[in-house]
Amino acid sequence: MTTHPTTPFDGQKPGTSGLRKKTAVFMQPNFVENFVQATFDAIGGVRGKTLVLGGDGRYFGTEAAQVILKMAAASGAARVIVGQGAWLSTPAASNLIRKRSADGGIILSASHNPGGPNEDFGVKYNMANGGPAPESVTEAIFARTKEITEYAKLDAPDVNLTAIGESHLGAMVVEVVDPVSAYADMMEEIFDFKALRGLFHEGFTMRMDSMCAITGPYAVEILEKRLGAAKGTVVHETPLPDFGGMHPDPNPTWAHELMAEMMGESAPDFGAASDGDGDRNMVLGRGVYVSPSDSLAVIAANAHLVPGYAQGLKGVARSMPTSAAVDRVATALGIDCYETPTGWKFFGNLMDAGRVSLCGEESFGTGSDHVREKDGLWAVLMWLNIIAARGQGVAEILAEHFERFGRNYYSRHDYEALPVDQANAMLNDLRDRLASLKGAQNHSLIVENADEFAYTDPVDGSISAQQGFRILFEGGSRVVLRLSGTGTEGATLRVYLERYVPGPAGLNEDPQEALGPIIRATEEIVGIRARTGRAGPDVIT
């Protein structure tokens, strides 16, 4: 073991899903080493433990993996299971942690953020349950980063990560595994692959845009090789260090090629996209876009059609900013629905306690208790299995869902890279006025209540305060405002707009037009454009 002296770096505080910074920041001498050593220290060391390691293939991932392997070896880890080429999608890593009974894992990704030497990188620690570290652990990591004086790192040549098999790094075993096979096998256990093969055999067409990110190899293996979809169904299938210059965020703004194809005259039956590390998804039908909140609700209402959920759902959970569409399904099914802060780690306790089977976030993340992360390809396969079982297209399924449950018109407006002081001042002002908003009328909308969301975990009793502002209007409409923890520059203000229409009239409006009164009321109450000088949001989803 070699001990190296170091000094702390400012700002190594993990966000909702790990530490994310510009790649150049991570490439500074000792930056990765400091954060990884702080992580090892915060979890009580790694001596004798088994870890999983991998990432989304972005720039600097291989180099960071070599650093982490040498540090794990120097700290006495027994084994590190690493994806070939240092590749592992986030849900695949979660699965491996659980399947191999590992003590935890390190995922190298900045999720949906762009990659490359001038873009973003990230490091995240996942626990033995396969899920992101809870706040108690991330706070301990951050505390340790502020006082660290040395790190342990083995002086040794790099490990060959291209060949599957075992080797030794000091006394530690490095096991290089196929990053795809275990995950694909799990999907085959959950879904009716026979029915899905039949769907494609009968001429069903789809386009899967992997956005030059990690799901490409997984999607090719599952959709084209195991299910028989036509070769070329998966596009942008090769993971690239800079994602081919793409922004690997599966939303209508960044997945514009797929959007154009699905809204065109020769659109396939079904379209989908996934993000940088494979945990997000976007779903479309021919000429129709499915919002993540509606997708979660449709999946909940139809989960019993999928073999893995044939016995029904234990319960469902959604992040607070996600629309209440799934709440209405839960009520109809007679199951519990939990509202949590943003961050998949909050779902982990509920799943581990057996309270929920299905979880979702409006930020294109959907998943279930098969792993402890959101899972992009899983969501795509859920939709395909539902389509095969019902014999209907996406538009028909959505229309029938709205007729039964009503429609929660929903959109998210992102104001990116705002000056941090400006964003904080605007929300602090809103906080000071929350109590006075009740009963106020804005553009024909009456404020029923306004608060700052706080969550008490029903499993362990932990409290998470200041999780976003809610302005609730009479009739089930609302607006939510919060600062995102996933960016690397400035502050991103996310504004979530929701209007409920029970039907049968008014179920087919353009979402932005339907939300017009909510948008105008929000500007009147908060003054985002007036205070920031922005003409409008940078991204609308």
XYZ file of C-alpha atoms in Angstrom:
541
model
C 0.000 0.000 0.000
C 1.201 3.491 -0.794
C -0.079 6.454 1.195
C -0.203 9.811 -0.568
C -0.577 13.171 1.185
C -3.355 15.469 -0.036
C -5.358 18.539 0.850
C -9.128 19.013 0.629
C -10.946 20.408 -2.396
C -13.881 22.740 -1.962
C -17.269 21.708 -3.247
C -17.075 17.908 -3.135
C -20.663 17.655 -1.918
C -22.691 14.872 -3.568
C -26.024 15.958 -4.996
C -29.211 13.952 -5.468
C -27.201 11.265 -7.253
C -23.490 11.570 -6.621
C -20.841 14.200 -7.286
C -21.005 15.921 -10.684
C -18.571 18.482 -12.006
C -16.947 19.465 -15.246
C -14.613 16.734 -16.501
C -11.618 19.055 -16.197
C -12.366 19.440 -12.494
C -12.281 15.678 -11.981
C -9.044 15.471 -13.962
C -7.196 17.666 -11.472
C -4.494 15.775 -9.576
C -5.919 14.085 -6.470
C -9.534 15.187 -7.115
C -10.900 11.693 -7.827
C -8.607 10.210 -5.192
C -9.865 12.571 -2.502
C -13.521 11.902 -3.194
C -13.108 8.128 -3.444
C -11.042 7.956 -0.258
C -13.649 10.072 1.519
C -16.294 7.650 0.282
C -14.357 4.624 1.489
C -13.816 6.278 4.876
C -17.474 7.269 5.205
C -18.687 3.695 4.698
C -16.270 2.257 7.252
C -13.606 1.210 4.766
C -13.634 -1.501 2.109
C -11.335 -4.085 3.647
C -12.569 -7.562 2.772
C -15.490 -6.166 0.793
C -16.754 -6.804 -2.734
C -17.565 -3.817 -4.918
C -19.093 -3.309 -8.367
C -17.565 -0.723 -10.688
C -18.576 0.651 -14.073
C -19.951 3.612 -15.927
C -21.585 5.004 -19.023
C -18.495 5.132 -21.238
C -18.093 8.885 -21.089
C -14.737 10.664 -21.412
C -12.331 10.009 -18.498
C -14.329 6.997 -17.306
C -11.629 4.418 -18.027
C -8.938 6.494 -16.334
C -11.112 7.043 -13.270
C -11.887 3.314 -13.099
C -8.161 2.497 -12.989
C -7.664 4.966 -10.137
C -10.541 3.450 -8.175
C -9.305 -0.107 -8.713
C -5.854 0.783 -7.384
C -7.372 2.576 -4.415
C -9.676 -0.335 -3.610
C -6.714 -2.710 -3.766
C -4.653 -0.462 -1.488
C -7.526 -0.285 0.990
C -7.871 -4.056 1.241
C -10.961 -4.772 -0.884
C -11.344 -8.481 -1.621
C -12.902 -8.208 -5.097
C -14.079 -5.612 -7.580
C -16.519 -6.712 -10.284
C -16.099 -4.332 -13.211
C -17.929 -4.149 -16.502
C -15.836 -4.891 -19.577
C -14.283 -1.665 -20.790
C -15.434 -0.051 -17.517
C -18.979 -0.096 -18.961
C -22.122 -0.668 -16.900
C -25.458 1.056 -17.201
C -26.720 2.340 -13.868
C -29.584 -0.211 -13.629
C -27.198 -2.994 -14.701
C -24.799 -1.952 -11.934
C -27.649 -2.014 -9.416
C -28.586 -5.488 -10.609
C -25.010 -6.765 -10.296
C -24.683 -5.396 -6.761
C -27.833 -7.261 -5.781
C -27.217 -10.425 -7.805
C -23.632 -10.851 -6.557
C -24.422 -9.748 -2.972
C -21.772 -7.056 -3.251
C -21.209 -4.580 -0.431
C -21.737 -1.620 -2.733
C -20.635 -0.111 -5.994
C -19.213 2.948 -7.698
C -20.878 4.264 -10.848
C -18.975 6.637 -13.118
C -21.542 8.834 -14.786
C -23.106 12.272 -14.920
C -26.352 10.634 -16.064
C -28.092 12.691 -18.757
C -25.478 15.471 -18.796
C -23.241 15.877 -21.878
C -19.833 14.185 -21.894
C -16.382 15.037 -23.199
C -13.277 16.914 -22.101
C -15.232 20.177 -21.842
C -18.445 18.664 -20.479
C -19.468 16.695 -17.387
C -18.331 13.742 -15.297
C -19.633 12.164 -12.124
C -18.974 9.600 -9.408
C -21.730 7.999 -7.351
C -21.664 5.425 -4.566
C -24.457 2.841 -4.362
C -25.239 0.788 -1.284
C -25.543 -2.977 -0.823
C -29.226 -2.822 -1.786
C -28.158 -1.526 -5.203
C -29.550 1.954 -4.624
C -27.929 5.390 -4.301
C -26.389 6.270 -0.974
C -28.877 7.897 1.431
C -28.378 11.407 2.728
C -26.753 10.158 5.933
C -23.959 8.603 3.851
C -23.574 11.452 1.347
C -23.340 13.916 4.239
C -20.656 11.745 5.855
C -18.761 11.644 2.550
C -18.942 15.425 2.247
C -17.778 15.916 5.822
C -14.807 13.653 5.187
C -13.831 15.520 1.989
C -13.336 18.664 4.076
C -10.783 17.093 6.421
C -8.962 14.515 4.312
C -5.146 14.566 4.550
C -4.128 11.382 2.713
C -5.349 8.608 0.454
C -4.232 5.044 -0.220
C -3.448 3.999 -3.788
C -1.481 1.012 -5.037
C 1.466 1.753 -7.309
C 0.793 -0.769 -10.065
C 0.239 -0.975 -13.825
C -3.267 -0.484 -15.178
C -5.559 -3.516 -15.249
C -6.617 -4.973 -18.603
C -10.357 -4.209 -18.676
C -10.924 -5.373 -22.241
C -10.789 -9.114 -21.567
C -13.478 -10.943 -19.568
C -12.030 -12.951 -16.687
C -10.204 -12.614 -13.376
C -6.852 -11.080 -12.556
C -5.151 -9.785 -9.425
C -4.242 -6.280 -8.393
C -2.136 -6.814 -5.338
C -4.171 -9.224 -3.226
C -7.476 -8.038 -4.689
C -9.347 -9.948 -7.387
C -10.465 -7.888 -10.391
C -13.311 -9.685 -12.153
C -14.133 -8.270 -15.587
C -17.646 -9.288 -16.664
C -19.876 -8.878 -19.704
C -21.761 -5.683 -18.822
C -24.912 -6.707 -20.712
C -25.701 -10.391 -20.188
C -26.859 -10.440 -16.532
C -29.151 -7.481 -17.132
C -30.629 -8.953 -20.318
C -31.240 -12.247 -18.511
C -33.127 -10.378 -15.784
C -35.349 -8.669 -18.362
C -36.165 -12.080 -19.849
C -37.375 -13.222 -16.418
C -39.687 -10.210 -15.976
C -41.271 -9.875 -19.424
C -43.100 -12.151 -21.850
C -40.334 -12.437 -24.427
C -42.363 -14.972 -26.419
C -45.168 -12.447 -26.879
C -42.704 -9.712 -27.727
C -40.987 -11.877 -30.334
C -44.424 -12.494 -31.803
C -45.124 -8.756 -31.864
C -42.035 -8.042 -33.935
C -42.577 -11.141 -36.093
C -45.995 -9.761 -37.056
C -44.399 -6.587 -38.397
C -44.462 -4.243 -35.405
C -41.874 -1.512 -35.961
C -40.013 0.692 -33.518
C -37.088 3.045 -33.221
C -34.844 3.030 -30.155
C -32.481 5.999 -29.937
C -29.652 5.205 -27.538
C -28.113 8.654 -28.099
C -24.542 7.297 -28.453
C -24.754 6.300 -24.797
C -24.568 3.158 -22.700
C -27.946 1.571 -23.508
C -26.905 0.914 -27.099
C -25.332 -2.521 -26.454
C -28.175 -3.468 -24.095
C -30.881 -2.427 -26.564
C -29.233 -4.239 -29.476
C -28.892 -7.433 -27.429
C -32.458 -7.377 -26.132
C -34.484 -5.828 -28.965
C -32.642 -7.001 -32.058
C -30.956 -10.229 -30.954
C -33.341 -11.712 -28.356
C -36.666 -10.274 -29.545
C -36.056 -10.263 -33.284
C -36.626 -6.583 -34.036
C -35.217 -5.601 -37.410
C -31.524 -4.755 -37.531
C -31.239 -1.002 -37.337
C -34.140 -0.685 -34.904
C -31.592 0.684 -32.437
C -29.856 3.842 -33.669
C -26.893 5.723 -32.186
C -26.144 2.359 -30.602
C -22.386 2.717 -30.016
C -21.415 4.451 -26.758
C -18.964 7.282 -27.445
C -16.867 9.251 -24.935
C -18.563 12.504 -25.963
C -21.888 10.881 -26.926
C -21.173 11.911 -30.497
C -21.685 15.532 -29.513
C -25.242 14.738 -28.445
C -26.842 15.802 -25.185
C -27.923 12.337 -23.955
C -31.109 13.478 -22.259
C -34.205 11.682 -23.618
C -36.662 14.531 -23.862
C -38.358 16.227 -26.816
C -35.707 18.970 -26.911
C -32.568 16.833 -27.041
C -33.972 13.693 -28.702
C -35.179 15.847 -31.591
C -34.217 13.327 -34.285
C -36.491 10.722 -32.738
C -39.248 13.271 -32.196
C -39.136 14.304 -35.847
C -39.265 10.686 -37.004
C -42.149 9.754 -34.709
C -44.185 12.791 -35.731
C -43.507 12.227 -39.434
C -45.662 10.512 -42.045
C -43.598 7.303 -42.119
C -43.225 6.947 -38.348
C -42.793 3.456 -36.873
C -45.349 2.090 -34.411
C -43.319 2.886 -31.331
C -40.384 5.065 -30.371
C -38.145 5.282 -27.330
C -34.911 6.843 -26.136
C -32.644 6.491 -23.145
C -30.004 8.678 -21.526
C -26.281 8.664 -20.815
C -26.242 5.982 -18.118
C -29.407 4.134 -19.128
C -31.701 4.969 -16.247
C -34.070 7.376 -18.036
C -36.533 6.891 -20.854
C -38.792 8.676 -23.283
C -41.738 6.881 -24.888
C -43.645 7.812 -28.049
C -46.238 6.339 -30.344
C -46.847 7.230 -33.956
C -47.683 10.931 -33.774
C -47.988 10.978 -29.980
C -45.612 11.853 -27.142
C -46.133 10.275 -23.705
C -45.164 12.466 -20.759
C -43.160 10.654 -18.055
C -45.936 11.255 -15.520
C -48.559 9.757 -17.851
C -46.195 6.886 -18.659
C -45.900 6.036 -14.962
C -49.682 6.101 -14.580
C -50.293 3.913 -17.648
C -47.680 1.393 -16.520
C -49.285 1.248 -13.057
C -52.740 0.701 -14.529
C -51.517 -2.101 -16.808
C -48.692 -3.718 -14.825
C -50.801 -6.833 -14.165
C -50.485 -7.678 -17.881
C -46.727 -8.228 -17.446
C -45.613 -11.612 -16.028
C -43.317 -10.057 -13.414
C -46.250 -8.111 -11.929
C -49.133 -10.484 -12.584
C -49.904 -10.678 -8.867
C -50.495 -6.934 -8.716
C -48.539 -4.011 -7.291
C -47.690 -3.668 -3.595
C -47.928 0.098 -3.911
C -46.596 2.984 -5.989
C -44.469 6.046 -5.296
C -43.690 9.240 -7.150
C -41.471 12.218 -6.527
C -43.321 15.295 -5.301
C -42.883 17.268 -8.571
C -44.278 14.366 -10.628
C -47.920 14.755 -11.615
C -50.679 13.171 -9.550
C -51.827 10.993 -12.475
C -50.506 7.838 -10.799
C -52.291 8.781 -7.552
C -55.628 8.360 -9.328
C -54.601 4.918 -10.563
C -53.501 3.897 -7.069
C -56.853 4.974 -5.658
C -58.680 2.890 -8.270
C -56.482 -0.130 -7.522
C -56.829 0.275 -3.777
C -53.075 0.477 -3.168
C -50.898 3.016 -1.345
C -49.282 5.918 -3.183
C -46.297 7.688 -1.617
C -45.086 11.204 -2.420
C -41.331 11.602 -1.875
C -38.653 14.220 -2.497
C -36.762 14.117 -5.787
C -34.002 11.499 -5.797
C -34.259 7.764 -6.341
C -32.693 7.040 -2.977
C -36.003 8.002 -1.325
C -37.735 5.126 -3.105
C -35.175 2.601 -1.863
C -36.495 2.427 1.691
C -40.054 1.929 0.444
C -38.995 -0.879 -1.903
C -36.771 -2.572 0.672
C -39.678 -2.488 3.136
C -41.964 -4.123 0.576
C -44.299 -1.150 0.432
C -44.055 -0.338 -3.276
C -43.403 -2.175 -6.542
C -43.385 0.782 -8.934
C -41.762 4.223 -8.728
C -41.381 7.190 -11.025
C -40.088 10.703 -11.462
C -41.193 13.334 -13.953
C -37.585 13.664 -15.122
C -38.008 10.658 -17.438
C -37.217 8.117 -14.737
C -39.367 5.043 -14.126
C -38.536 1.798 -12.394
C -39.614 -0.981 -10.084
C -38.328 -3.132 -7.274
C -36.403 -5.408 -9.682
C -33.424 -3.089 -8.975
C -32.944 0.008 -6.832
C -32.451 2.497 -9.644
C -34.704 3.870 -12.326
C -34.385 1.818 -15.498
C -34.833 3.147 -19.020
C -34.932 -0.114 -20.971
C -37.186 -1.721 -18.381
C -39.737 1.058 -18.964
C -39.518 0.555 -22.741
C -40.110 -3.179 -22.322
C -43.050 -2.494 -19.991
C -44.702 -0.483 -22.744
C -43.945 -3.122 -25.379
C -45.380 -5.873 -23.163
C -48.526 -3.797 -22.505
C -48.922 -3.108 -26.235
C -48.544 -6.817 -27.020
C -51.035 -7.845 -24.319
C -53.673 -5.253 -25.208
C -53.260 -5.378 -28.978
C -53.459 -1.575 -29.113
C -51.146 1.243 -30.090
C -49.829 3.973 -27.828
C -52.469 6.542 -28.850
C -55.339 4.135 -28.147
C -53.923 3.131 -24.775
C -53.477 6.770 -23.749
C -56.960 7.782 -24.904
C -58.632 4.992 -22.939
C -56.524 5.837 -19.884
C -57.607 9.498 -19.964
C -61.245 8.513 -20.428
C -61.072 6.360 -17.312
C -58.929 8.486 -14.991
C -59.075 12.015 -16.401
C -55.997 13.873 -17.597
C -53.282 15.667 -15.663
C -51.884 18.145 -18.174
C -48.276 18.549 -17.200
C -45.078 20.275 -18.286
C -41.693 21.182 -16.841
C -40.028 24.488 -17.661
C -36.280 24.658 -16.966
C -34.365 27.896 -16.539
C -30.738 26.792 -16.779
C -27.476 28.299 -15.530
C -29.098 31.085 -13.523
C -26.795 33.012 -11.187
C -26.987 31.111 -7.907
C -27.536 34.247 -5.821
C -30.362 35.373 -8.109
C -32.120 32.006 -7.994
C -31.789 31.739 -4.217
C -33.047 35.295 -3.681
C -36.129 34.616 -5.810
C -37.041 31.457 -3.894
C -36.237 33.005 -0.521
C -38.680 35.769 -1.360
C -41.295 33.175 -2.282
C -40.666 31.379 1.022
C -41.348 34.580 2.920
C -44.705 35.031 1.132
C -46.035 31.454 1.234
C -48.437 31.996 4.128
C -49.979 35.050 2.481
C -50.752 33.297 -0.816
C -53.658 31.199 0.452
C -56.932 32.440 -0.975
C -55.258 34.697 -3.553
C -56.782 34.723 -7.035
C -54.560 34.793 -10.102
C -55.906 34.486 -13.646
C -59.126 32.810 -12.495
C -57.177 30.395 -10.274
C -57.593 30.449 -6.496
C -54.674 29.363 -4.308
C -55.875 26.614 -2.001
C -52.582 26.222 -0.169
C -48.855 26.969 -0.520
C -45.978 25.345 1.320
C -42.392 24.132 1.214
C -42.451 20.357 0.944
C -40.915 18.306 3.756
C -40.848 14.508 3.847
C -40.838 12.149 6.789
C -39.693 8.713 5.673
C -42.378 6.227 6.798
C -39.773 3.471 7.147
C -36.915 5.018 9.121
C -38.467 8.274 10.302
C -35.782 10.473 8.721
C -36.874 13.984 7.765
C -35.964 15.782 4.547
C -36.889 19.455 4.628
C -36.853 22.224 1.993
C -37.611 19.882 -0.905
C -39.388 22.366 -3.161
C -42.200 24.896 -3.153
C -45.800 23.926 -3.888
C -48.568 26.313 -4.870
C -51.800 24.329 -4.926
C -54.851 25.707 -6.709
C -58.460 24.712 -6.180
C -59.577 21.863 -8.446
C -56.358 19.821 -8.387
C -54.025 22.103 -10.371
C -50.667 23.231 -9.007
C -47.182 24.575 -9.645
C -43.977 23.302 -8.033
C -40.637 25.124 -8.020
C -37.267 23.723 -6.996
C -33.579 24.067 -7.763
C -32.050 21.038 -9.439
C -29.124 19.147 -7.975
C -27.994 17.609 -11.292
C -26.335 20.547 -13.014
C -22.661 21.506 -12.892
C -22.847 25.255 -13.557
C -24.975 27.927 -11.926
C -28.469 27.035 -10.762
C -31.216 25.327 -12.742
C -34.691 26.358 -11.701
C -37.285 23.726 -12.499
C -40.911 24.814 -12.680
C -43.479 22.008 -12.763
C -46.939 22.940 -14.035
C -50.014 20.747 -13.649
C -53.711 21.109 -14.469
C -56.231 18.343 -13.842
C -59.175 17.843 -16.212
C -61.610 15.089 -15.134
C -63.200 14.690 -18.592
C -64.998 13.699 -20.663
C -64.568 17.164 -22.211
C -61.176 18.836 -22.562
C -59.001 15.740 -22.774
C -57.335 16.539 -26.105
C -55.895 20.025 -25.719
C -52.318 21.040 -26.485
C -50.559 20.771 -23.100
C -48.922 24.200 -23.229
C -52.238 25.825 -24.124
C -54.086 23.860 -21.455
C -51.490 25.020 -18.929
C -51.681 28.652 -20.018
C -53.570 29.877 -16.915
C -51.099 28.071 -14.632
C -48.122 29.568 -16.483
C -49.534 33.096 -16.251
C -50.451 32.725 -12.579
C -46.951 31.475 -11.768
C -45.338 34.481 -13.409
C -47.658 36.789 -11.499
C -46.882 35.114 -8.169
C -43.144 34.379 -8.561
C -41.982 36.772 -11.308
C -39.408 34.452 -12.881
C -39.101 36.303 -16.169
C -39.282 39.703 -14.540
C -36.555 38.864 -12.011
C -34.200 36.912 -14.267
C -34.621 38.816 -17.507
C -35.179 35.529 -19.316
C -37.682 35.612 -22.170
C -38.728 32.086 -21.321
C -37.459 28.680 -20.203
C -34.422 27.087 -21.839
C -36.045 23.659 -22.004
C -39.729 22.711 -22.054
C -40.699 19.093 -21.486
